[in-house]
């Protein structure tokens, strides 16, 4: 099954990449590696999905937010590869920042929302190295921010 067949089966429609909110670009390529800037969690209406895990957000809500971030990352990756996700050879690394209370310890479970979707969409090529950090706050109060590195053909 192609990447696009998998997206269709999952009922996922990719949006165009967001416009950078500050002095950066959404992606940069060097050699065969594409580096995607951090994408923050958003609600279906485009507003920021804000809140702290362990206070306003549950782990399941955070996991859903991370999955939504993954959809946005895939949309940006599609733009980075000239519109052809079949050029993605491997998702190499994911770094996840989870806005959370000091005693919250399930950042890794929140990040699974992103990692699991990448695996569903890209199969073995979606298996990646990763880091998940708890942070005091994120831009615009977002509950999750994730960046990604991919190898492309």
Tab-separated table of N, CA and C in Angstrom:
chain	number	residue	atom	x	y	z
A	1	UNK	N	0.847	-1.182	0.000
A	1	UNK	CA	0.000	0.000	0.000
A	1	UNK	C	0.893	1.245	0.000
A	2	UNK	N	0.603	2.182	-0.888
A	2	UNK	CA	1.404	3.410	-0.933
A	2	UNK	C	1.079	4.305	0.258
A	3	UNK	N	1.946	5.265	0.482
A	3	UNK	CA	1.726	6.242	1.556
A	3	UNK	C	0.366	6.915	1.369
A	4	UNK	N	0.035	7.251	0.145
A	4	UNK	CA	-1.222	7.951	-0.115
A	4	UNK	C	-2.430	7.056	0.104
A	5	UNK	N	-2.295	5.762	-0.206
A	5	UNK	CA	-3.378	4.818	0.084
A	5	UNK	C	-3.587	4.702	1.594
A	6	UNK	N	-2.494	4.693	2.346
A	6	UNK	CA	-2.588	4.597	3.795
A	6	UNK	C	-3.254	5.846	4.375
A	7	UNK	N	-2.864	7.014	3.862
A	7	UNK	CA	-3.503	8.251	4.337
A	7	UNK	C	-4.997	8.228	4.045
A	8	UNK	N	-5.365	7.774	2.857
A	8	UNK	CA	-6.778	7.705	2.487
A	8	UNK	C	-7.528	6.719	3.395
A	9	UNK	N	-6.917	5.564	3.641
A	9	UNK	CA	-7.539	4.558	4.513
A	9	UNK	C	-7.734	5.087	5.930
A	10	UNK	N	-6.832	5.966	6.359
A	10	UNK	CA	-6.927	6.565	7.696
A	10	UNK	C	-7.799	7.821	7.699
A	11	UNK	N	-8.357	8.158	6.534
A	11	UNK	CA	-9.208	9.343	6.377
A	11	UNK	C	-8.460	10.623	6.756
A	12	UNK	N	-7.210	10.712	6.308
A	12	UNK	CA	-6.377	11.878	6.601
A	12	UNK	C	-6.199	12.705	5.344
A	13	UNK	N	-6.526	13.971	5.439
A	13	UNK	CA	-6.287	14.927	4.370
A	13	UNK	C	-5.179	15.859	4.834
A	14	UNK	N	-4.171	15.993	4.014
A	14	UNK	CA	-3.034	16.840	4.378
A	14	UNK	C	-3.297	18.280	3.968
A	15	UNK	N	-2.956	19.174	4.857
A	15	UNK	CA	-3.082	20.609	4.581
A	15	UNK	C	-1.733	21.146	4.113
A	16	UNK	N	-1.755	22.309	3.487
A	16	UNK	CA	-0.517	22.977	3.115
A	16	UNK	C	0.222	23.356	4.391
A	17	UNK	N	1.539	23.441	4.319
A	17	UNK	CA	2.297	23.819	5.517
A	17	UNK	C	1.877	25.193	6.039
A	18	UNK	N	1.988	25.340	7.335
A	18	UNK	CA	1.692	26.623	7.968
A	18	UNK	C	2.758	27.643	7.574
A	19	UNK	N	2.418	28.886	7.709
A	19	UNK	CA	3.376	29.964	7.495
A	19	UNK	C	4.168	30.144	8.783
A	20	UNK	N	5.488	30.269	8.692
A	20	UNK	CA	6.278	30.458	9.916
A	20	UNK	C	5.793	31.668	10.710
A	21	UNK	N	5.770	31.499	12.018
A	21	UNK	CA	5.289	32.560	12.908
A	21	UNK	C	6.409	33.475	13.392
A	22	UNK	N	7.641	33.188	12.981
A	22	UNK	CA	8.781	33.995	13.428
A	22	UNK	C	9.874	33.894	12.365
A	23	UNK	N	11.110	34.115	12.754
A	23	UNK	CA	12.236	34.162	11.818
A	23	UNK	C	12.824	32.772	11.584
A	24	UNK	N	12.134	31.942	10.839
A	24	UNK	CA	12.602	30.606	10.495
A	24	UNK	C	11.845	30.115	9.272
A	25	UNK	N	12.252	28.964	8.739
A	25	UNK	CA	11.529	28.327	7.642
A	25	UNK	C	10.916	27.037	8.171
A	26	UNK	N	9.912	26.532	7.487
A	26	UNK	CA	9.221	25.335	7.965
A	26	UNK	C	10.053	24.066	7.773
A	27	UNK	N	10.966	24.092	6.798
A	27	UNK	CA	11.849	22.947	6.598
A	27	UNK	C	13.125	23.404	5.912
A	28	UNK	N	14.173	22.610	6.095
A	28	UNK	CA	15.451	22.846	5.432
A	28	UNK	C	16.023	21.488	5.066
A	29	UNK	N	16.611	21.420	3.880
A	29	UNK	CA	17.204	20.167	3.433
A	29	UNK	C	18.707	20.344	3.277
A	30	UNK	N	19.448	19.344	3.722
A	30	UNK	CA	20.868	19.272	3.473
A	30	UNK	C	21.163	17.834	3.080
A	31	UNK	N	21.739	17.652	1.912
A	31	UNK	CA	21.951	16.301	1.413
A	31	UNK	C	20.616	15.579	1.295
A	32	UNK	N	20.558	14.369	1.839
A	32	UNK	CA	19.326	13.571	1.789
A	32	UNK	C	18.478	13.703	3.051
A	33	UNK	N	18.818	14.657	3.908
A	33	UNK	CA	18.060	14.845	5.143
A	33	UNK	C	17.208	16.107	5.062
A	34	UNK	N	15.959	15.964	5.490
A	34	UNK	CA	15.044	17.101	5.589
A	34	UNK	C	14.731	17.304	7.063
A	35	UNK	N	14.940	18.530	7.530
A	35	UNK	CA	14.683	18.898	8.916
A	35	UNK	C	13.410	19.736	8.950
A	36	UNK	N	12.396	19.260	9.663
A	36	UNK	CA	11.158	20.021	9.802
A	36	UNK	C	11.186	20.791	11.108
A	37	UNK	N	10.837	22.064	11.039
A	37	UNK	CA	10.741	22.888	12.248
A	37	UNK	C	9.654	22.342	13.152
A	38	UNK	N	9.721	22.736	14.412
A	38	UNK	CA	8.703	22.313	15.362
A	38	UNK	C	7.317	22.767	14.934
A	39	UNK	N	6.358	21.859	15.041
A	39	UNK	CA	4.948	22.137	14.757
A	39	UNK	C	4.194	22.046	16.082
A	40	UNK	N	3.380	23.047	16.371
A	40	UNK	CA	2.632	23.034	17.631
A	40	UNK	C	1.249	22.429	17.437
A	41	UNK	N	0.683	21.983	18.540
A	41	UNK	CA	-0.640	21.355	18.517
A	41	UNK	C	-1.722	22.373	18.214
A	42	UNK	N	-2.638	21.966	17.326
A	42	UNK	CA	-3.757	22.821	16.949
A	42	UNK	C	-5.049	22.023	17.018
A	43	UNK	N	-6.130	22.729	17.250
A	43	UNK	CA	-7.460	22.135	17.214
A	43	UNK	C	-7.930	22.062	15.764
A	44	UNK	N	-9.028	21.365	15.529
A	44	UNK	CA	-9.565	21.206	14.181
A	44	UNK	C	-9.864	22.541	13.513
A	45	UNK	N	-10.199	23.557	14.294
A	45	UNK	CA	-10.517	24.876	13.721
A	45	UNK	C	-9.278	25.740	13.512
A	46	UNK	N	-8.089	25.192	13.766
A	46	UNK	CA	-6.848	25.919	13.548
A	46	UNK	C	-6.337	26.693	14.744
A	47	UNK	N	-7.125	26.771	15.809
A	47	UNK	CA	-6.664	27.455	17.014
A	47	UNK	C	-5.656	26.566	17.749
A	48	UNK	N	-4.854	27.188	18.582
A	48	UNK	CA	-3.837	26.441	19.329
A	48	UNK	C	-4.505	25.524	20.351
A	49	UNK	N	-4.056	24.279	20.386
A	49	UNK	CA	-4.503	23.319	21.393
A	49	UNK	C	-3.601	23.544	22.607
A	50	UNK	N	-4.085	24.336	23.534
A	50	UNK	CA	-3.276	24.802	24.658
A	50	UNK	C	-3.574	24.017	25.931
A	51	UNK	N	-2.646	24.120	26.873
A	51	UNK	CA	-2.844	23.533	28.194
A	51	UNK	C	-1.669	22.691	28.622
A	52	UNK	N	-1.581	22.466	29.910
A	52	UNK	CA	-0.507	21.648	30.473
A	52	UNK	C	-0.989	20.222	30.712
A	53	UNK	N	-0.153	19.260	30.317
A	53	UNK	CA	-0.424	17.873	30.658
A	53	UNK	C	-0.214	17.721	32.153
A	54	UNK	N	-1.123	17.017	32.772
A	54	UNK	CA	-1.066	16.850	34.217
A	54	UNK	C	-1.886	17.887	34.964
A	55	UNK	N	-2.413	18.864	34.244
A	55	UNK	CA	-3.293	19.855	34.859
A	55	UNK	C	-4.553	20.013	34.007
A	56	UNK	N	-4.454	20.654	32.849
A	56	UNK	CA	-5.642	20.842	32.003
A	56	UNK	C	-5.857	19.708	31.001
A	57	UNK	N	-4.827	18.940	30.730
A	57	UNK	CA	-4.893	17.895	29.698
A	57	UNK	C	-4.546	16.533	30.284
A	58	UNK	N	-5.268	15.521	29.815
A	58	UNK	CA	-4.953	14.140	30.176
A	58	UNK	C	-3.930	13.583	29.184
A	59	UNK	N	-3.364	12.449	29.519
A	59	UNK	CA	-2.423	11.797	28.614
A	59	UNK	C	-3.100	11.467	27.295
A	60	UNK	N	-4.329	10.985	27.331
A	60	UNK	CA	-5.044	10.647	26.084
A	60	UNK	C	-5.283	11.883	25.233
A	61	UNK	N	-5.607	13.006	25.856
A	61	UNK	CA	-5.772	14.251	25.106
A	61	UNK	C	-4.446	14.694	24.498
A	62	UNK	N	-3.380	14.537	25.241
A	62	UNK	CA	-2.059	14.872	24.729
A	62	UNK	C	-1.656	13.974	23.579
A	63	UNK	N	-1.976	12.694	23.690
A	63	UNK	CA	-1.670	11.741	22.625
A	63	UNK	C	-2.427	12.117	21.346
A	64	UNK	N	-3.683	12.501	21.474
A	64	UNK	CA	-4.471	12.943	20.311
A	64	UNK	C	-3.871	14.213	19.711
A	65	UNK	N	-3.400	15.115	20.560
A	65	UNK	CA	-2.761	16.343	20.076
A	65	UNK	C	-1.485	16.004	19.307
A	66	UNK	N	-0.697	15.063	19.813
A	66	UNK	CA	0.541	14.660	19.133
A	66	UNK	C	0.238	13.997	17.795
A	67	UNK	N	-0.832	13.233	17.729
A	67	UNK	CA	-1.239	12.626	16.454
A	67	UNK	C	-1.611	13.714	15.449
A	68	UNK	N	-2.329	14.733	15.901
A	68	UNK	CA	-2.693	15.838	15.009
A	68	UNK	C	-1.447	16.587	14.538
A	69	UNK	N	-0.470	16.746	15.413
A	69	UNK	CA	0.795	17.373	15.012
A	69	UNK	C	1.454	16.519	13.925
A	70	UNK	N	1.419	15.209	14.068
A	70	UNK	CA	2.017	14.318	13.061
A	70	UNK	C	1.387	14.538	11.694
A	71	UNK	N	0.071	14.735	11.656
A	71	UNK	CA	-0.604	15.006	10.378
A	71	UNK	C	-0.042	16.281	9.763
A	72	UNK	N	0.126	17.317	10.580
A	72	UNK	CA	0.694	18.574	10.086
A	72	UNK	C	2.141	18.376	9.619
A	73	UNK	N	2.916	17.607	10.360
A	73	UNK	CA	4.300	17.325	9.959
A	73	UNK	C	4.344	16.614	8.611
A	74	UNK	N	3.459	15.653	8.406
A	74	UNK	CA	3.420	14.928	7.127
A	74	UNK	C	3.065	15.885	5.992
A	75	UNK	N	2.156	16.826	6.238
A	75	UNK	CA	1.820	17.825	5.230
A	75	UNK	C	3.015	18.685	4.868
A	76	UNK	N	3.782	19.095	5.861
A	76	UNK	CA	4.984	19.890	5.596
A	76	UNK	C	6.037	19.048	4.891
A	77	UNK	N	6.172	17.800	5.298
A	77	UNK	CA	7.127	16.900	4.646
A	77	UNK	C	6.764	16.717	3.177
A	78	UNK	N	5.489	16.632	2.891
A	78	UNK	CA	5.045	16.502	1.498
A	78	UNK	C	5.511	17.712	0.676
A	79	UNK	N	5.375	18.902	1.237
A	79	UNK	CA	5.854	20.102	0.540
A	79	UNK	C	7.368	20.059	0.361
A	80	UNK	N	8.068	19.566	1.380
A	80	UNK	CA	9.529	19.528	1.338
A	80	UNK	C	10.057	18.578	0.266
A	81	UNK	N	9.298	17.542	-0.054
A	81	UNK	CA	9.735	16.562	-1.058
A	81	UNK	C	9.072	16.816	-2.408
A	82	UNK	N	8.623	18.024	-2.624
A	82	UNK	CA	8.059	18.386	-3.924
A	82	UNK	C	6.735	17.729	-4.221
A	83	UNK	N	5.990	17.395	-3.166
A	83	UNK	CA	4.653	16.841	-3.349
A	83	UNK	C	4.587	15.331	-3.457
A	84	UNK	N	5.706	14.623	-3.292
A	84	UNK	CA	5.717	13.167	-3.446
A	84	UNK	C	6.268	12.481	-2.196
A	85	UNK	N	5.364	12.105	-1.296
A	85	UNK	CA	5.779	11.440	-0.053
A	85	UNK	C	6.428	10.081	-0.290
A	86	UNK	N	6.265	9.530	-1.480
A	86	UNK	CA	6.931	8.263	-1.774
A	86	UNK	C	8.447	8.436	-1.863
A	87	UNK	N	8.931	9.666	-1.877
A	87	UNK	CA	10.376	9.943	-1.843
A	87	UNK	C	10.960	9.773	-0.441
A	88	UNK	N	10.093	9.672	0.571
A	88	UNK	CA	10.577	9.522	1.950
A	88	UNK	C	11.118	8.108	2.125
A	89	UNK	N	12.421	8.025	2.414
A	89	UNK	CA	13.053	6.726	2.633
A	89	UNK	C	12.893	6.277	4.074
A	90	UNK	N	12.930	7.249	4.995
A	90	UNK	CA	12.838	6.895	6.413
A	90	UNK	C	12.584	8.137	7.246
A	91	UNK	N	11.767	7.965	8.270
A	91	UNK	CA	11.671	8.975	9.323
A	91	UNK	C	12.822	8.636	10.263
A	92	UNK	N	13.752	9.555	10.413
A	92	UNK	CA	14.980	9.275	11.161
A	92	UNK	C	14.810	9.584	12.643
A	93	UNK	N	14.260	10.765	12.951
A	93	UNK	CA	14.219	11.214	14.351
A	93	UNK	C	13.017	12.113	14.581
A	94	UNK	N	12.410	11.970	15.732
A	94	UNK	CA	11.327	12.831	16.199
A	94	UNK	C	11.747	13.380	17.556
A	95	UNK	N	11.555	14.680	17.740
A	95	UNK	CA	11.770	15.274	19.059
A	95	UNK	C	10.469	15.930	19.480
A	96	UNK	N	9.997	15.546	20.644
A	96	UNK	CA	8.706	16.008	21.147
A	96	UNK	C	8.882	16.782	22.444
A	97	UNK	N	8.237	17.934	22.495
A	97	UNK	CA	8.196	18.761	23.698
A	97	UNK	C	6.761	18.766	24.199
A	98	UNK	N	6.582	18.407	25.445
A	98	UNK	CA	5.248	18.304	26.036
A	98	UNK	C	5.151	19.284	27.201
A	99	UNK	N	4.286	20.264	27.062
A	99	UNK	CA	4.076	21.219	28.152
A	99	UNK	C	3.387	20.470	29.281
A	100	UNK	N	4.041	20.436	30.439
A	100	UNK	CA	3.508	19.605	31.514
A	100	UNK	C	3.900	20.140	32.886
A	101	UNK	N	3.164	19.670	33.855
A	101	UNK	CA	3.458	20.031	35.241
A	101	UNK	C	4.754	19.334	35.658
A	102	UNK	N	5.428	19.838	36.696
A	102	UNK	CA	6.708	19.239	37.109
A	102	UNK	C	6.606	17.764	37.500
A	103	UNK	N	5.438	17.326	37.973
A	103	UNK	CA	5.319	15.935	38.415
A	103	UNK	C	4.743	15.007	37.345
A	104	UNK	N	4.453	15.518	36.153
A	104	UNK	CA	3.907	14.698	35.065
A	104	UNK	C	5.049	13.894	34.443
A	105	UNK	N	4.852	12.594	34.246
A	105	UNK	CA	5.931	11.727	33.754
A	105	UNK	C	5.540	10.872	32.556
A	106	UNK	N	4.487	11.238	31.842
A	106	UNK	CA	4.031	10.407	30.721
A	106	UNK	C	4.245	11.073	29.361
A	107	UNK	N	5.291	11.902	29.252
A	107	UNK	CA	5.595	12.560	27.980
A	107	UNK	C	5.790	11.536	26.860
A	108	UNK	N	6.411	10.407	27.192
A	108	UNK	CA	6.652	9.366	26.189
A	108	UNK	C	5.345	8.792	25.654
A	109	UNK	N	4.329	8.691	26.509
A	109	UNK	CA	3.037	8.176	26.060
A	109	UNK	C	2.314	9.188	25.185
A	110	UNK	N	2.432	10.467	25.504
A	110	UNK	CA	1.873	11.528	24.662
A	110	UNK	C	2.501	11.449	23.278
A	111	UNK	N	3.813	11.333	23.226
A	111	UNK	CA	4.547	11.324	21.966
A	111	UNK	C	4.201	10.114	21.115
A	112	UNK	N	3.734	9.038	21.742
A	112	UNK	CA	3.296	7.874	20.975
A	112	UNK	C	2.219	8.238	19.954
A	113	UNK	N	1.433	9.274	20.215
A	113	UNK	CA	0.411	9.690	19.250
A	113	UNK	C	1.020	10.032	17.909
A	114	UNK	N	2.168	10.675	17.928
A	114	UNK	CA	2.897	11.004	16.701
A	114	UNK	C	3.594	9.762	16.146
A	115	UNK	N	4.341	9.079	16.976
A	115	UNK	CA	5.129	7.932	16.528
A	115	UNK	C	4.260	6.833	15.919
A	116	UNK	N	3.136	6.563	16.542
A	116	UNK	CA	2.255	5.514	16.035
A	116	UNK	C	1.694	5.877	14.669
A	117	UNK	N	1.317	7.134	14.468
A	117	UNK	CA	0.790	7.524	13.164
A	117	UNK	C	1.876	7.439	12.092
A	118	UNK	N	3.085	7.875	12.414
A	118	UNK	CA	4.172	7.768	11.436
A	118	UNK	C	4.399	6.313	11.039
A	119	UNK	N	4.288	5.407	11.986
A	119	UNK	CA	4.406	3.986	11.686
A	119	UNK	C	3.271	3.483	10.811
A	120	UNK	N	2.057	3.942	11.094
A	120	UNK	CA	0.903	3.539	10.280
A	120	UNK	C	1.047	4.014	8.842
A	121	UNK	N	1.510	5.234	8.665
A	121	UNK	CA	1.582	5.829	7.334
A	121	UNK	C	2.793	5.332	6.549
A	122	UNK	N	3.964	5.278	7.176
A	122	UNK	CA	5.198	4.951	6.457
A	122	UNK	C	5.679	3.521	6.677
A	123	UNK	N	4.971	2.731	7.485
A	123	UNK	CA	5.386	1.354	7.730
A	123	UNK	C	6.739	1.309	8.412
A	124	UNK	N	7.582	0.368	8.001
A	124	UNK	CA	8.911	0.236	8.619
A	124	UNK	C	9.736	1.506	8.470
A	125	UNK	N	9.534	2.242	7.384
A	125	UNK	CA	10.262	3.496	7.171
A	125	UNK	C	9.840	4.571	8.169
A	126	UNK	N	8.739	4.340	8.867
A	126	UNK	CA	8.265	5.288	9.870
A	126	UNK	C	8.836	5.048	11.248
A	127	UNK	N	9.558	3.938	11.423
A	127	UNK	CA	10.189	3.651	12.720
A	127	UNK	C	11.389	4.565	12.884
A	128	UNK	N	11.463	5.241	14.017
A	128	UNK	CA	12.436	6.309	14.176
A	128	UNK	C	13.015	6.352	15.582
A	129	UNK	N	14.146	7.030	15.687
A	129	UNK	CA	14.690	7.371	17.001
A	129	UNK	C	13.867	8.556	17.514
A	130	UNK	N	13.855	8.739	18.838
A	130	UNK	CA	13.029	9.830	19.343
A	130	UNK	C	13.436	10.246	20.736
A	131	UNK	N	13.060	11.488	21.037
A	131	UNK	CA	13.192	12.031	22.385
A	131	UNK	C	11.865	12.673	22.754
A	132	UNK	N	11.504	12.587	24.027
A	132	UNK	CA	10.289	13.232	24.521
A	132	UNK	C	10.639	13.947	25.816
A	133	UNK	N	10.417	15.258	25.825
A	133	UNK	CA	10.778	16.084	26.971
A	133	UNK	C	9.556	16.745	27.573
A	134	UNK	N	9.567	16.922	28.867
A	134	UNK	CA	8.587	17.756	29.535
A	134	UNK	C	9.157	19.159	29.654
A	135	UNK	N	8.348	20.157	29.324
A	135	UNK	CA	8.791	21.552	29.402
A	135	UNK	C	7.742	22.376	30.137
A	136	UNK	N	8.171	23.510	30.669
A	136	UNK	CA	7.278	24.366	31.447
A	136	UNK	C	6.234	25.062	30.579
A	137	UNK	N	6.620	25.456	29.364
A	137	UNK	CA	5.674	26.119	28.467
A	137	UNK	C	6.182	26.029	27.038
A	138	UNK	N	5.243	26.215	26.098
A	138	UNK	CA	5.541	26.202	24.673
A	138	UNK	C	4.944	27.445	24.028
A	139	UNK	N	5.380	27.803	22.833
A	139	UNK	CA	4.823	28.982	22.170
A	139	UNK	C	3.294	28.947	22.111
A	140	UNK	N	2.701	30.094	22.378
A	140	UNK	CA	1.247	30.300	22.320
A	140	UNK	C	0.477	29.398	23.288
A	141	UNK	N	1.180	28.809	24.247
A	141	UNK	CA	0.526	27.956	25.238
A	141	UNK	C	0.225	26.551	24.745
A	142	UNK	N	0.763	26.167	23.581
A	142	UNK	CA	0.496	24.843	23.006
A	142	UNK	C	0.855	23.741	24.000
A	143	UNK	N	0.102	22.639	23.922
A	143	UNK	CA	0.381	21.515	24.819
A	143	UNK	C	1.493	20.614	24.289
A	144	UNK	N	1.708	20.607	22.970
A	144	UNK	CA	2.722	19.741	22.367
A	144	UNK	C	3.385	20.476	21.206
A	145	UNK	N	4.688	20.282	21.047
A	145	UNK	CA	5.422	20.729	19.864
A	145	UNK	C	6.338	19.593	19.448
A	146	UNK	N	6.367	19.300	18.143
A	146	UNK	CA	7.178	18.186	17.647
A	146	UNK	C	7.937	18.618	16.401
A	147	UNK	N	9.203	18.213	16.338
A	147	UNK	CA	9.992	18.411	15.127
A	147	UNK	C	10.417	17.046	14.606
A	148	UNK	N	10.848	17.006	13.334
A	148	UNK	CA	11.099	15.723	12.678
A	148	UNK	C	12.263	15.845	11.708
A	149	UNK	N	13.020	14.770	11.577
A	149	UNK	CA	14.070	14.654	10.582
A	149	UNK	C	13.757	13.427	9.722
A	150	UNK	N	13.797	13.608	8.400
A	150	UNK	CA	13.515	12.505	7.482
A	150	UNK	C	14.629	12.378	6.457
A	151	UNK	N	14.855	11.139	6.002
A	151	UNK	CA	15.773	10.893	4.898
A	151	UNK	C	14.922	10.736	3.642
A	152	UNK	N	15.354	11.386	2.565
A	152	UNK	CA	14.587	11.336	1.313
A	152	UNK	C	15.468	10.861	0.166
A	153	UNK	N	14.820	10.351	-0.862
A	153	UNK	CA	15.531	9.895	-2.069
A	153	UNK	C	15.738	11.072	-3.001
